[in-house]
Amino acid sequence: MMHVLGVQSMTNGETVMASAGIEAPAERVFRALVTREIEQWWGSADTYRMADWSADLRVGGRWTVVVRTADGRELPAGGEFLEIEAPRRIVQTRAYAWDHPTLGRRQTTVAWLLAPTAKGTRLTICHGGFAGLGDAAAEHAEGWGRVLAWLQAYVEAGRLAAA
């Protein structure tokens, strides 16, 4: 289990749950998740960056991204939007278009749930589809903890800059 700045992430080996409190309205957090703005915050110089992000933001619409690693490899991923309820909920399929070391090309499902709080938004991620792949679940739990910390830092820094 990971706990950093109000970010929590854990897995039972089949599903990953991660959550973070973000001091910004749900509309602002939602926008950071579904627009090309994702390229600005998702990643770091020593891990990977998101590039070429695109999405047809409607139920049945496709989304794609290229993950560019610190050593220059390009690893594509994508999926389909199953549910969109702006700014409260996004459910999407996700699969790597390359042979991920622990997950392969298995399709998984990510649900993003945004709930208003006194200070902003509680973002919860439920990422399912890891049955039988405990190592992949553990690795993704750690990854989601990082992703939420990046998002939290990005949105909150922008909020302070705008204040």
mmCIF file of C-alpha atoms in Angstrom:
data_model
loop_
_atom_site.group_PDB
_atom_site.id
_atom_site.type_symbol
_atom_site.label_atom_id
_atom_site.label_comp_id
_atom_site.label_asym_id
_atom_site.label_seq_id
_atom_site.Cartn_x
_atom_site.Cartn_y
_atom_site.Cartn_z
ATOM 1 C CA MET A 1 0.000 0.000 0.000
ATOM 2 C CA MET A 2 1.287 3.431 -0.926
ATOM 3 C CA HIS A 3 0.435 6.616 0.986
ATOM 4 C CA VAL A 4 1.899 9.948 -0.176
ATOM 5 C CA LEU A 5 0.316 13.372 0.374
ATOM 6 C CA GLY A 6 -3.159 11.930 0.790
ATOM 7 C CA VAL A 7 -2.634 9.469 -2.069
ATOM 8 C CA GLN A 8 -3.500 5.840 -1.360
ATOM 9 C CA SER A 9 -3.095 2.853 -3.645
ATOM 10 C CA MET A 10 -3.630 -0.872 -3.039
ATOM 11 C CA THR A 11 -4.593 -4.129 -4.715
ATOM 12 C CA ASN A 12 -6.127 -7.467 -3.776
ATOM 13 C CA GLY A 13 -4.366 -9.085 -6.750
ATOM 14 C CA GLU A 14 -7.358 -8.728 -9.089
ATOM 15 C CA THR A 15 -8.382 -5.078 -8.793
ATOM 16 C CA VAL A 16 -6.378 -1.940 -8.049
ATOM 17 C CA MET A 17 -7.929 0.832 -5.970
ATOM 18 C CA ALA A 18 -6.254 4.216 -5.691
ATOM 19 C CA SER A 19 -7.491 7.567 -4.444
ATOM 20 C CA ALA A 20 -6.341 11.100 -3.776
ATOM 21 C CA GLY A 21 -7.776 14.307 -2.416
ATOM 22 C CA ILE A 22 -7.172 17.137 -4.891
ATOM 23 C CA GLU A 23 -7.747 20.761 -3.924
ATOM 24 C CA ALA A 24 -9.607 21.756 -7.076
ATOM 25 C CA PRO A 25 -13.183 21.425 -8.366
ATOM 26 C CA ALA A 26 -14.217 18.175 -10.069
ATOM 27 C CA GLU A 27 -14.637 20.032 -13.395
ATOM 28 C CA ARG A 28 -10.961 21.041 -13.293
ATOM 29 C CA VAL A 29 -9.751 17.524 -12.438
ATOM 30 C CA PHE A 30 -12.010 15.997 -15.109
ATOM 31 C CA ARG A 31 -10.562 18.345 -17.746
ATOM 32 C CA ALA A 32 -7.003 17.282 -16.820
ATOM 33 C CA LEU A 33 -8.030 13.644 -17.402
ATOM 34 C CA VAL A 34 -9.828 13.901 -20.754
ATOM 35 C CA THR A 35 -7.971 16.545 -22.779
ATOM 36 C CA ARG A 36 -4.479 16.766 -24.274
ATOM 37 C CA GLU A 37 -3.564 18.448 -21.008
ATOM 38 C CA ILE A 38 -2.819 14.885 -19.861
ATOM 39 C CA GLU A 39 0.524 15.218 -21.700
ATOM 40 C CA GLN A 40 1.490 18.075 -19.358
ATOM 41 C CA TRP A 41 1.299 16.165 -16.091
ATOM 42 C CA TRP A 42 1.267 12.383 -16.637
ATOM 43 C CA GLY A 43 4.865 11.290 -16.263
ATOM 44 C CA SER A 44 8.257 12.524 -15.209
ATOM 45 C CA ALA A 45 11.674 12.888 -16.816
ATOM 46 C CA ASP A 46 13.015 9.770 -15.038
ATOM 47 C CA THR A 47 10.049 7.462 -15.775
ATOM 48 C CA TYR A 48 7.964 8.139 -18.879
ATOM 49 C CA ARG A 49 5.800 10.797 -20.511
ATOM 50 C CA MET A 50 2.478 10.650 -22.312
ATOM 51 C CA ALA A 51 2.595 11.793 -25.940
ATOM 52 C CA ASP A 52 0.225 11.910 -28.912
ATOM 53 C CA TRP A 53 -2.831 11.614 -26.643
ATOM 54 C CA SER A 54 -6.154 11.662 -28.448
ATOM 55 C CA ALA A 55 -9.700 10.796 -27.468
ATOM 56 C CA ASP A 56 -13.146 10.689 -28.995
ATOM 57 C CA LEU A 57 -14.867 11.593 -25.722
ATOM 58 C CA ARG A 58 -18.188 9.757 -26.052
ATOM 59 C CA VAL A 59 -19.501 6.328 -25.119
ATOM 60 C CA GLY A 60 -18.044 3.957 -27.700
ATOM 61 C CA GLY A 61 -15.342 6.482 -28.610
ATOM 62 C CA ARG A 62 -11.706 5.358 -28.781
ATOM 63 C CA TRP A 63 -8.699 6.853 -27.020
ATOM 64 C CA THR A 64 -4.993 6.334 -27.726
ATOM 65 C CA VAL A 65 -1.705 7.456 -26.245
ATOM 66 C CA VAL A 66 1.980 6.777 -26.737
ATOM 67 C CA VAL A 67 4.012 6.252 -23.587
ATOM 68 C CA ARG A 68 7.533 7.564 -24.234
ATOM 69 C CA THR A 69 10.016 6.057 -21.773
ATOM 70 C CA ALA A 70 13.022 7.850 -20.292
ATOM 71 C CA ASP A 71 15.262 5.771 -22.608
ATOM 72 C CA GLY A 72 13.274 6.783 -25.701
ATOM 73 C CA ARG A 73 11.105 3.717 -26.329
ATOM 74 C CA GLU A 74 7.574 4.380 -27.602
ATOM 75 C CA LEU A 75 4.878 2.143 -26.129
ATOM 76 C CA PRO A 76 1.338 2.668 -27.471
ATOM 77 C CA ALA A 77 -1.845 2.010 -25.514
ATOM 78 C CA GLY A 78 -5.522 2.678 -25.995
ATOM 79 C CA GLY A 79 -9.074 1.613 -25.444
ATOM 80 C CA GLU A 80 -12.706 2.626 -25.562
ATOM 81 C CA PHE A 81 -14.923 4.810 -23.376
ATOM 82 C CA LEU A 82 -17.714 2.729 -21.811
ATOM 83 C CA GLU A 83 -19.298 5.445 -19.630
ATOM 84 C CA ILE A 84 -18.850 9.211 -19.398
ATOM 85 C CA GLU A 85 -20.696 11.335 -16.861
ATOM 86 C CA ALA A 86 -18.908 14.692 -16.794
ATOM 87 C CA PRO A 87 -17.510 15.677 -14.351
ATOM 88 C CA ARG A 88 -18.241 12.707 -12.063
ATOM 89 C CA ARG A 89 -17.306 9.440 -13.796
ATOM 90 C CA ILE A 90 -15.304 7.947 -16.649
ATOM 91 C CA VAL A 91 -15.118 4.214 -17.369
ATOM 92 C CA GLN A 92 -12.778 3.066 -20.113
ATOM 93 C CA THR A 93 -11.094 -0.055 -21.373
ATOM 94 C CA ARG A 94 -7.326 -0.037 -21.571
ATOM 95 C CA ALA A 95 -4.801 -2.286 -23.299
ATOM 96 C CA TYR A 96 -1.156 -1.996 -24.234
ATOM 97 C CA ALA A 97 -0.389 -2.411 -27.948
ATOM 98 C CA TRP A 98 2.909 -4.098 -27.005
ATOM 99 C CA ASP A 99 3.907 -7.012 -24.806
ATOM 100 C CA HIS A 100 3.931 -5.497 -21.307
ATOM 101 C CA PRO A 101 6.234 -7.621 -19.097
ATOM 102 C CA THR A 102 3.573 -8.497 -16.488
ATOM 103 C CA LEU A 103 0.244 -7.713 -18.213
ATOM 104 C CA GLY A 104 0.917 -8.484 -21.878
ATOM 105 C CA ARG A 105 -1.854 -7.073 -24.069
ATOM 106 C CA ARG A 106 -4.711 -8.012 -21.735
ATOM 107 C CA GLN A 107 -7.596 -5.548 -21.789
ATOM 108 C CA THR A 108 -8.427 -4.098 -18.385
ATOM 109 C CA THR A 109 -11.047 -1.573 -17.276
ATOM 110 C CA VAL A 110 -10.374 1.706 -15.482
ATOM 111 C CA ALA A 111 -13.131 3.612 -13.673
ATOM 112 C CA TRP A 112 -12.384 7.182 -12.557
ATOM 113 C CA LEU A 113 -14.813 8.463 -9.897
ATOM 114 C CA LEU A 114 -14.761 12.156 -8.939
ATOM 115 C CA ALA A 115 -16.627 13.202 -5.780
ATOM 116 C CA PRO A 116 -16.837 16.747 -4.402
ATOM 117 C CA THR A 117 -15.299 17.313 -0.957
ATOM 118 C CA ALA A 118 -15.050 20.329 1.339
ATOM 119 C CA LYS A 119 -11.566 21.060 -0.070
ATOM 120 C CA GLY A 120 -12.086 20.067 -3.700
ATOM 121 C CA THR A 121 -12.359 16.583 -5.192
ATOM 122 C CA ARG A 122 -11.766 13.008 -4.083
ATOM 123 C CA LEU A 123 -10.581 11.103 -7.162
ATOM 124 C CA THR A 124 -10.842 7.322 -6.903
ATOM 125 C CA ILE A 125 -9.560 4.890 -9.512
ATOM 126 C CA CYS A 126 -10.814 1.320 -9.703
ATOM 127 C CA HIS A 127 -8.725 -0.657 -12.233
ATOM 128 C CA GLY A 128 -9.976 -4.197 -12.752
ATOM 129 C CA GLY A 129 -9.073 -7.182 -14.892
ATOM 130 C CA PHE A 130 -5.871 -8.492 -13.290
ATOM 131 C CA ALA A 131 -7.203 -11.915 -12.197
ATOM 132 C CA GLY A 132 -4.350 -14.412 -12.201
ATOM 133 C CA LEU A 133 -1.760 -11.658 -12.721
ATOM 134 C CA GLY A 134 -0.905 -10.550 -9.188
ATOM 135 C CA ASP A 135 2.477 -9.114 -10.222
ATOM 136 C CA ALA A 136 0.798 -6.890 -12.804
ATOM 137 C CA ALA A 137 -1.776 -5.757 -10.225
ATOM 138 C CA ALA A 138 0.955 -4.868 -7.702
ATOM 139 C CA GLU A 139 2.942 -3.001 -10.339
ATOM 140 C CA HIS A 140 -0.138 -1.042 -11.464
ATOM 141 C CA ALA A 141 -1.084 -0.216 -7.861
ATOM 142 C CA GLU A 142 2.337 1.374 -7.457
ATOM 143 C CA GLY A 143 1.948 3.124 -10.821
ATOM 144 C CA TRP A 144 -1.477 4.570 -9.990
ATOM 145 C CA GLY A 145 -0.056 5.975 -6.755
ATOM 146 C CA ARG A 146 2.559 7.825 -8.819
ATOM 147 C CA VAL A 147 -0.012 9.006 -11.380
ATOM 148 C CA LEU A 148 -2.326 10.437 -8.716
ATOM 149 C CA ALA A 149 0.586 12.236 -7.037
ATOM 150 C CA TRP A 150 1.557 13.779 -10.408
ATOM 151 C CA LEU A 151 -2.039 14.850 -11.084
ATOM 152 C CA GLN A 152 -2.471 16.260 -7.595
ATOM 153 C CA ALA A 153 0.763 18.280 -7.824
ATOM 154 C CA TYR A 154 -0.073 19.568 -11.314
ATOM 155 C CA VAL A 155 -3.670 20.629 -10.631
ATOM 156 C CA GLU A 156 -2.849 22.169 -7.258
ATOM 157 C CA ALA A 157 0.159 24.085 -8.616
ATOM 158 C CA GLY A 158 -2.067 25.455 -11.386
ATOM 159 C CA ARG A 159 -4.694 26.446 -8.836
ATOM 160 C CA LEU A 160 -2.100 28.355 -6.799
ATOM 161 C CA ALA A 161 -0.724 30.046 -9.907
ATOM 162 C CA ALA A 162 -4.242 31.161 -10.887
ATOM 163 C CA ALA A 163 -5.032 32.452 -7.385
#
